[in-house]
Short mmCIF file of C-alpha atoms and ligand atoms in Angstrom, two decimals:
data_model
loop_
_atom_site.label_atom_id
_atom_site.label_comp_id
_atom_site.label_asym_id
_atom_site.label_seq_id
_atom_site.Cartn_x
_atom_site.Cartn_y
_atom_site.Cartn_z
CA MET X 1 106.90 79.25 85.30
CA PRO X 2 109.14 81.63 86.99
CA LYS X 3 112.89 80.59 87.47
CA ILE X 4 113.17 79.99 91.10
CA ASN X 5 116.53 80.79 92.76
CA GLY X 6 117.97 81.90 96.17
CA SER X 7 116.46 85.29 95.95
CA THR X 8 113.00 84.48 94.64
CA ILE X 9 110.39 86.51 96.57
CA LEU X 10 107.75 84.23 98.23
CA LEU X 11 103.92 85.14 97.95
CA GLY X 12 100.77 83.04 98.26
CA VAL X 13 97.16 82.81 99.26
CA MET X 14 95.83 81.13 102.55
CA GLY X 15 92.37 79.75 102.87
CA ASP X 16 90.28 76.52 103.35
CA PRO X 17 89.48 75.12 100.72
CA ILE X 18 92.09 76.45 98.46
CA ALA X 19 92.54 73.86 95.57
CA HIS X 20 90.40 75.80 93.17
CA THR X 21 91.93 79.36 93.69
CA ALA X 22 92.74 81.33 90.53
CA SER X 23 95.16 83.64 92.33
CA PRO X 24 98.34 81.65 91.70
CA ARG X 25 97.57 81.75 87.82
CA MET X 26 96.87 85.40 87.88
CA HIS X 27 99.84 86.59 89.88
CA ASN X 28 102.47 84.19 88.52
CA ALA X 29 101.45 85.13 85.08
CA ALA X 30 102.04 88.93 86.08
CA PHE X 31 105.53 88.07 87.44
CA ASP X 32 106.39 86.45 84.23
CA HIS X 33 105.07 89.38 82.26
CA LEU X 34 107.01 91.96 84.19
CA GLY X 35 110.16 89.93 84.91
CA VAL X 36 109.73 89.80 88.67
CA ASN X 37 111.62 87.17 90.56
CA ALA X 38 108.67 85.86 92.65
CA VAL X 39 106.50 83.02 93.12
CA TYR X 40 102.93 82.75 94.31
CA VAL X 41 101.58 79.47 95.79
CA PRO X 42 98.46 78.05 97.47
CA LEU X 43 98.57 77.75 101.25
CA HIS X 44 95.97 75.39 102.80
CA VAL X 45 95.46 76.64 106.24
CA VAL X 46 92.66 75.07 108.39
CA SER X 47 90.87 76.94 111.03
CA GLY X 48 92.66 76.74 114.39
CA GLN X 49 96.09 77.09 112.53
CA VAL X 50 95.73 80.73 111.37
CA ASP X 51 98.07 82.05 114.29
CA ALA X 52 100.66 79.29 113.36
CA ALA X 53 100.32 80.11 109.64
CA ILE X 54 100.91 83.95 110.27
CA HIS X 55 103.93 82.99 112.48
CA ALA X 56 105.27 80.77 109.62
CA LEU X 57 105.02 83.76 107.15
CA ARG X 58 107.38 85.70 109.51
CA VAL X 59 109.82 82.76 109.95
CA LEU X 60 109.86 81.87 106.16
CA GLN X 61 110.17 85.64 105.35
CA PHE X 62 107.22 85.73 102.97
CA LYS X 63 106.86 89.06 101.37
CA GLY X 64 103.03 88.69 101.52
CA VAL X 65 99.77 86.79 101.25
CA ASN X 66 96.24 86.98 100.15
CA VAL X 67 93.95 85.72 102.59
CA THR X 68 90.57 84.14 101.55
CA VAL X 69 87.61 82.22 103.04
CA PRO X 70 87.28 81.62 105.97
CA HIS X 71 90.17 83.55 107.48
CA LYS X 72 89.73 87.23 106.44
CA GLU X 73 88.61 88.20 109.93
CA HIS X 74 90.61 85.71 111.98
CA VAL X 75 94.04 86.85 110.81
CA MET X 76 93.62 90.40 112.12
CA PRO X 77 94.75 90.01 115.70
CA PHE X 78 98.07 88.32 114.59
CA LEU X 79 99.24 91.30 112.48
CA ASP X 80 101.36 94.07 113.51
CA GLU X 81 99.46 97.00 111.71
CA LEU X 82 96.09 97.38 109.95
CA ASP X 83 95.33 99.75 107.09
CA PRO X 84 92.47 102.04 108.25
CA LEU X 85 90.15 100.77 105.51
CA ALA X 86 90.69 97.16 106.51
CA ARG X 87 90.20 98.11 110.14
CA GLN X 88 86.85 99.62 109.27
CA ILE X 89 85.64 96.81 107.16
CA GLY X 90 86.93 94.24 109.69
CA ALA X 91 88.47 92.03 107.19
CA VAL X 92 91.95 91.58 105.62
CA ASN X 93 92.54 89.98 102.16
CA THR X 94 96.11 91.04 101.64
CA ILE X 95 99.09 90.99 104.19
CA VAL X 96 102.33 92.64 103.17
CA SER X 97 105.63 92.49 105.14
CA ILE X 98 106.92 95.97 105.27
CA ASN X 99 110.27 96.40 107.18
CA LYS X 100 109.55 93.13 108.79
CA ARG X 101 106.13 94.18 110.03
CA LEU X 102 102.98 92.44 108.79
CA VAL X 103 100.52 95.00 107.68
CA GLY X 104 96.85 93.96 106.74
CA PHE X 105 94.97 95.67 103.83
CA ASN X 106 91.60 95.02 102.13
CA THR X 107 91.65 95.24 98.39
CA ASP X 108 88.38 93.50 97.97
CA ALA X 109 86.35 96.78 98.60
CA PRO X 110 88.33 99.20 96.36
CA GLY X 111 88.64 96.30 93.78
CA PHE X 112 84.91 96.17 93.44
CA LEU X 113 84.86 99.92 92.72
CA VAL X 114 87.56 99.23 90.08
CA ALA X 115 85.59 96.57 88.54
CA LEU X 116 82.38 98.75 88.26
CA LYS X 117 84.38 101.37 86.48
CA GLU X 118 86.29 99.00 84.25
CA GLU X 119 83.32 96.90 83.12
CA LEU X 120 80.23 99.02 83.42
CA ARG X 121 81.69 102.61 83.40
CA PHE X 122 79.78 103.04 86.62
CA LEU X 123 80.84 105.65 89.34
CA VAL X 124 79.31 105.29 92.69
CA ALA X 125 79.13 108.93 93.74
CA GLY X 126 75.61 110.23 94.26
CA LYS X 127 73.90 106.97 93.16
CA HIS X 128 71.40 104.74 94.83
CA VAL X 129 72.75 101.34 95.67
CA GLY X 130 71.12 98.24 97.12
CA ILE X 131 73.22 95.46 98.47
CA LEU X 132 71.65 92.00 99.10
CA GLY X 133 73.14 90.06 101.93
CA ALA X 134 74.84 91.17 105.29
CA GLY X 135 77.78 89.16 105.67
CA GLY X 136 81.51 89.98 105.30
CA THR X 137 81.37 90.77 101.53
CA ALA X 138 78.33 93.05 102.10
CA LYS X 139 80.17 94.99 104.88
CA ALA X 140 83.21 95.42 102.69
CA LEU X 141 81.16 96.81 99.84
CA ALA X 142 79.07 99.00 102.11
CA VAL X 143 82.26 100.70 103.43
CA ALA X 144 83.51 101.15 99.91
CA MET X 145 80.21 102.62 98.77
CA ALA X 146 80.18 105.00 101.83
CA HIS X 147 83.75 106.01 100.89
CA ALA X 148 82.99 106.45 97.33
CA GLY X 149 80.13 109.11 98.18
CA VAL X 150 77.00 106.75 97.40
CA GLY X 151 73.78 108.84 97.27
CA LYS X 152 71.50 106.34 99.04
CA LEU X 153 72.49 102.84 100.30
CA GLY X 154 70.14 100.16 101.28
CA ILE X 155 71.05 96.85 102.90
CA VAL X 156 68.77 94.03 102.19
CA ASN X 157 68.86 90.80 104.30
CA ARG X 158 66.79 87.87 105.51
CA THR X 159 68.03 88.59 109.08
CA MET X 160 67.30 92.34 109.77
CA ALA X 161 69.67 92.53 112.76
CA SER X 162 72.75 91.83 110.51
CA ALA X 163 71.58 94.42 107.97
CA GLN X 164 71.08 97.01 110.69
CA ALA X 165 74.60 96.21 112.10
CA ILE X 166 76.17 97.06 108.80
CA ALA X 167 74.03 100.14 108.39
CA ALA X 168 75.23 101.27 111.78
CA VAL X 169 78.93 101.03 110.64
CA VAL X 170 78.33 103.29 107.70
CA SER X 171 75.52 105.55 108.83
CA GLY X 172 77.98 108.34 109.74
CA ARG X 173 79.34 108.53 106.35
CA CYS X 174 76.10 108.01 104.03
CA ASP X 175 72.45 107.79 104.02
CA VAL X 176 71.66 104.24 104.66
CA ARG X 177 68.51 102.04 105.48
CA SER X 178 67.90 98.33 106.06
CA TYR X 179 65.18 96.23 104.29
CA ALA X 180 63.93 92.82 104.87
CA LEU X 181 64.48 90.44 101.97
CA ASN X 182 61.60 90.07 99.57
CA SER X 183 59.55 92.72 101.49
CA LEU X 184 57.47 95.22 99.60
CA GLU X 185 59.63 98.10 100.78
CA MET X 186 62.61 96.33 99.30
CA ARG X 187 61.09 96.00 96.03
CA THR X 188 60.19 99.72 95.98
CA PHE X 189 63.76 100.56 96.87
CA LEU X 190 65.37 98.26 94.41
CA SER X 191 63.25 99.78 91.65
CA GLN X 192 64.78 103.16 92.45
CA CYS X 193 68.44 101.78 92.49
CA ASP X 194 71.03 102.54 89.85
CA LEU X 195 72.96 99.62 90.97
CA VAL X 196 71.84 96.30 92.85
CA ILE X 197 74.53 93.80 94.09
CA ASN X 198 74.11 90.24 95.28
CA THR X 199 76.50 89.33 97.91
CA THR X 200 74.72 86.34 99.38
CA SER X 201 75.93 83.08 98.48
CA VAL X 202 72.48 81.90 97.11
CA GLY X 203 73.02 81.32 93.37
CA MET X 204 76.13 79.18 93.43
CA VAL X 205 73.53 76.56 92.24
CA LEU X 206 71.82 77.47 89.10
CA GLY X 207 68.04 77.78 89.54
CA GLU X 208 68.50 79.33 93.20
CA SER X 209 68.18 83.03 93.76
CA PRO X 210 67.98 85.23 96.89
CA ILE X 211 65.08 87.12 95.28
CA GLU X 212 61.83 85.67 94.18
CA ASP X 213 60.33 88.55 92.42
CA PHE X 214 62.23 90.46 89.71
CA SER X 215 59.45 92.99 88.83
CA TRP X 216 61.74 95.83 90.15
CA VAL X 217 64.36 95.50 87.49
CA ARG X 218 64.43 98.38 84.97
CA PRO X 219 66.11 98.43 81.59
CA GLY X 220 69.57 99.90 81.89
CA GLN X 221 69.79 99.28 85.73
CA HIS X 222 73.19 97.85 86.80
CA VAL X 223 72.87 94.31 88.39
CA VAL X 224 76.04 92.75 89.87
CA ASP X 225 76.52 89.28 91.51
CA VAL X 226 79.77 88.72 93.42
CA ILE X 227 79.58 84.98 92.50
CA TYR X 228 81.74 84.03 89.54
CA ASN X 229 80.89 80.31 89.22
CA PRO X 230 78.50 79.94 87.68
CA GLY X 231 79.43 82.99 85.46
CA LYS X 232 75.76 83.83 84.96
CA THR X 233 73.67 83.07 88.06
CA THR X 234 69.95 82.80 88.00
CA PHE X 235 69.86 86.31 89.58
CA LEU X 236 72.05 87.66 86.71
CA GLN X 237 69.89 85.75 84.07
CA GLU X 238 66.58 87.17 85.36
CA ALA X 239 68.15 90.73 85.37
CA GLU X 240 69.51 90.45 82.05
CA HIS X 241 66.23 89.14 80.67
CA ARG X 242 64.73 92.40 81.90
CA GLU X 243 67.52 94.38 80.07
CA ALA X 244 69.71 95.28 83.03
CA LYS X 245 73.50 95.63 82.59
CA ILE X 246 75.01 92.82 84.27
CA LEU X 247 78.33 91.89 85.74
CA ASN X 248 79.56 88.74 87.65
CA GLY X 249 82.33 88.54 90.39
CA VAL X 250 85.31 87.79 87.96
CA GLY X 251 85.88 91.52 87.81
CA MET X 252 86.03 91.92 91.54
CA LEU X 253 88.38 89.02 91.75
CA ALA X 254 90.73 90.54 89.00
CA ALA X 255 90.68 94.00 90.50
CA GLN X 256 91.51 92.88 94.10
CA GLY X 257 94.32 90.84 92.60
CA MET X 258 95.60 93.92 90.73
CA LEU X 259 95.61 96.07 93.78
CA ALA X 260 97.37 93.30 95.88
CA PHE X 261 99.97 92.93 93.18
CA GLU X 262 100.65 96.59 93.46
CA LEU X 263 101.08 96.19 97.29
CA PHE X 264 103.22 93.22 96.91
CA THR X 265 105.71 94.53 94.24
CA GLY X 266 105.18 98.23 93.90
CA LYS X 267 104.58 97.71 90.19
CA THR X 268 101.28 98.22 88.32
CA ILE X 269 99.58 95.51 86.15
CA PRO X 270 96.57 96.16 83.89
CA TYR X 271 93.15 95.13 85.10
CA ASP X 272 92.49 93.34 81.80
CA PHE X 273 95.67 91.21 82.22
CA MET X 274 94.56 89.90 85.50
CA LYS X 275 91.02 89.16 84.27
CA GLN X 276 92.35 87.22 81.13
CA HIS X 277 94.42 84.98 83.45
CA ILE X 278 91.53 84.28 85.62
CA LEU X 279 89.30 83.29 82.67
CA ARG X 280 91.93 81.07 81.21
CA GLY X 281 91.44 78.61 84.15
P1 ATR Q 301 80.42 86.37 103.09
O1 ATR Q 301 81.21 86.64 104.18
O2 ATR Q 301 80.87 85.71 101.80
O3 ATR Q 301 79.63 87.55 102.74
P2 ATR Q 301 78.48 85.21 105.02
O4 ATR Q 301 78.99 86.02 105.96
O5 ATR Q 301 78.28 83.78 105.26
O6 ATR Q 301 79.14 85.40 103.60
O7 ATR Q 301 76.88 85.80 104.70
C1 ATR Q 301 76.06 85.28 103.82
C2 ATR Q 301 74.98 86.15 103.63
O8 ATR Q 301 74.04 85.34 102.67
C3 ATR Q 301 74.12 86.57 104.64
O9 ATR Q 301 73.51 87.81 104.45
C4 ATR Q 301 72.89 85.58 104.80
O10 ATR Q 301 71.81 85.95 105.35
P3 ATR Q 301 71.35 85.82 106.83
O11 ATR Q 301 72.34 86.91 107.55
O12 ATR Q 301 69.94 86.03 106.99
O13 ATR Q 301 71.86 84.38 107.30
C5 ATR Q 301 72.62 85.28 103.18
N1 ATR Q 301 72.15 84.02 102.91
C6 ATR Q 301 72.61 82.75 103.06
N2 ATR Q 301 71.76 81.86 102.64
C7 ATR Q 301 70.66 82.50 102.43
C8 ATR Q 301 69.34 82.08 101.86
N3 ATR Q 301 68.99 80.79 101.74
N4 ATR Q 301 68.53 83.07 101.68
C9 ATR Q 301 68.68 84.29 101.83
N5 ATR Q 301 69.92 84.77 102.24
C10 ATR Q 301 70.85 83.99 102.57
#
């Protein structure tokens, strides 16, 4: 526990629900480790109260907050400034007070690239990547892939219009196509991918998977799920069974936290430190 006094810096994470967040554990351990006089608390903010919560951050002089589901998009209009990457992604997961101005950043997308590098030694440049899903996470990762110089990108979704909308956002920066989930074209594309990522919420219950047929998986292919609970989704189990190199969402969580910590404090903290403290929960 940090020693709290009159000059303790205030930070937190706002979302709904928030009770199961691992972020306070990770950030407070990092403050202790580096001797930073700061505290990081969960902030339960319900929909409809986002404007008031942002105002409260200003009044209470918080140094910053992370933002999680379901507020990553809703906070944006209430901030003073947006980092260009957050603006392009259309979602903010980190708010920092800089000279009394609230600035919105997105560390989810660059965090994902850090996790790929740290855990799988995987660099996106020139690679073929398939993203399953077309929600907020898929959009953030598509923008990250485009910025990292992806060779070919495929957005796979049940609802084609959402996949096409994401493809339109990144088409100026990379070679991108959309595919219908579980189509023959999808299977052909995925079989040629170096990396396939599940961003859909299907898989939080063991036995459920967004994909029915795993015949496309090749030994050595990189297969990632952004879900971290369960630690090994049915999607990852099926891929591992076919000798793919797998990774769950813990790495992304650790890396977005590491990058947010740097924005909050100006200090660096190792990726492994953040990951260990998430896994300790
Ligand atoms: P997030 O912001 O976390 O990425 P989201 O915006 O709710 O989540 O997006 C959820 C994604 O999971 C969508 O791509 C959704 O597909 P649709 O666009 O067709 O709705 C996908 N998804 C959710 N349930 C699904 C299911 N049962 N089968 C296939 N895809 C599903």
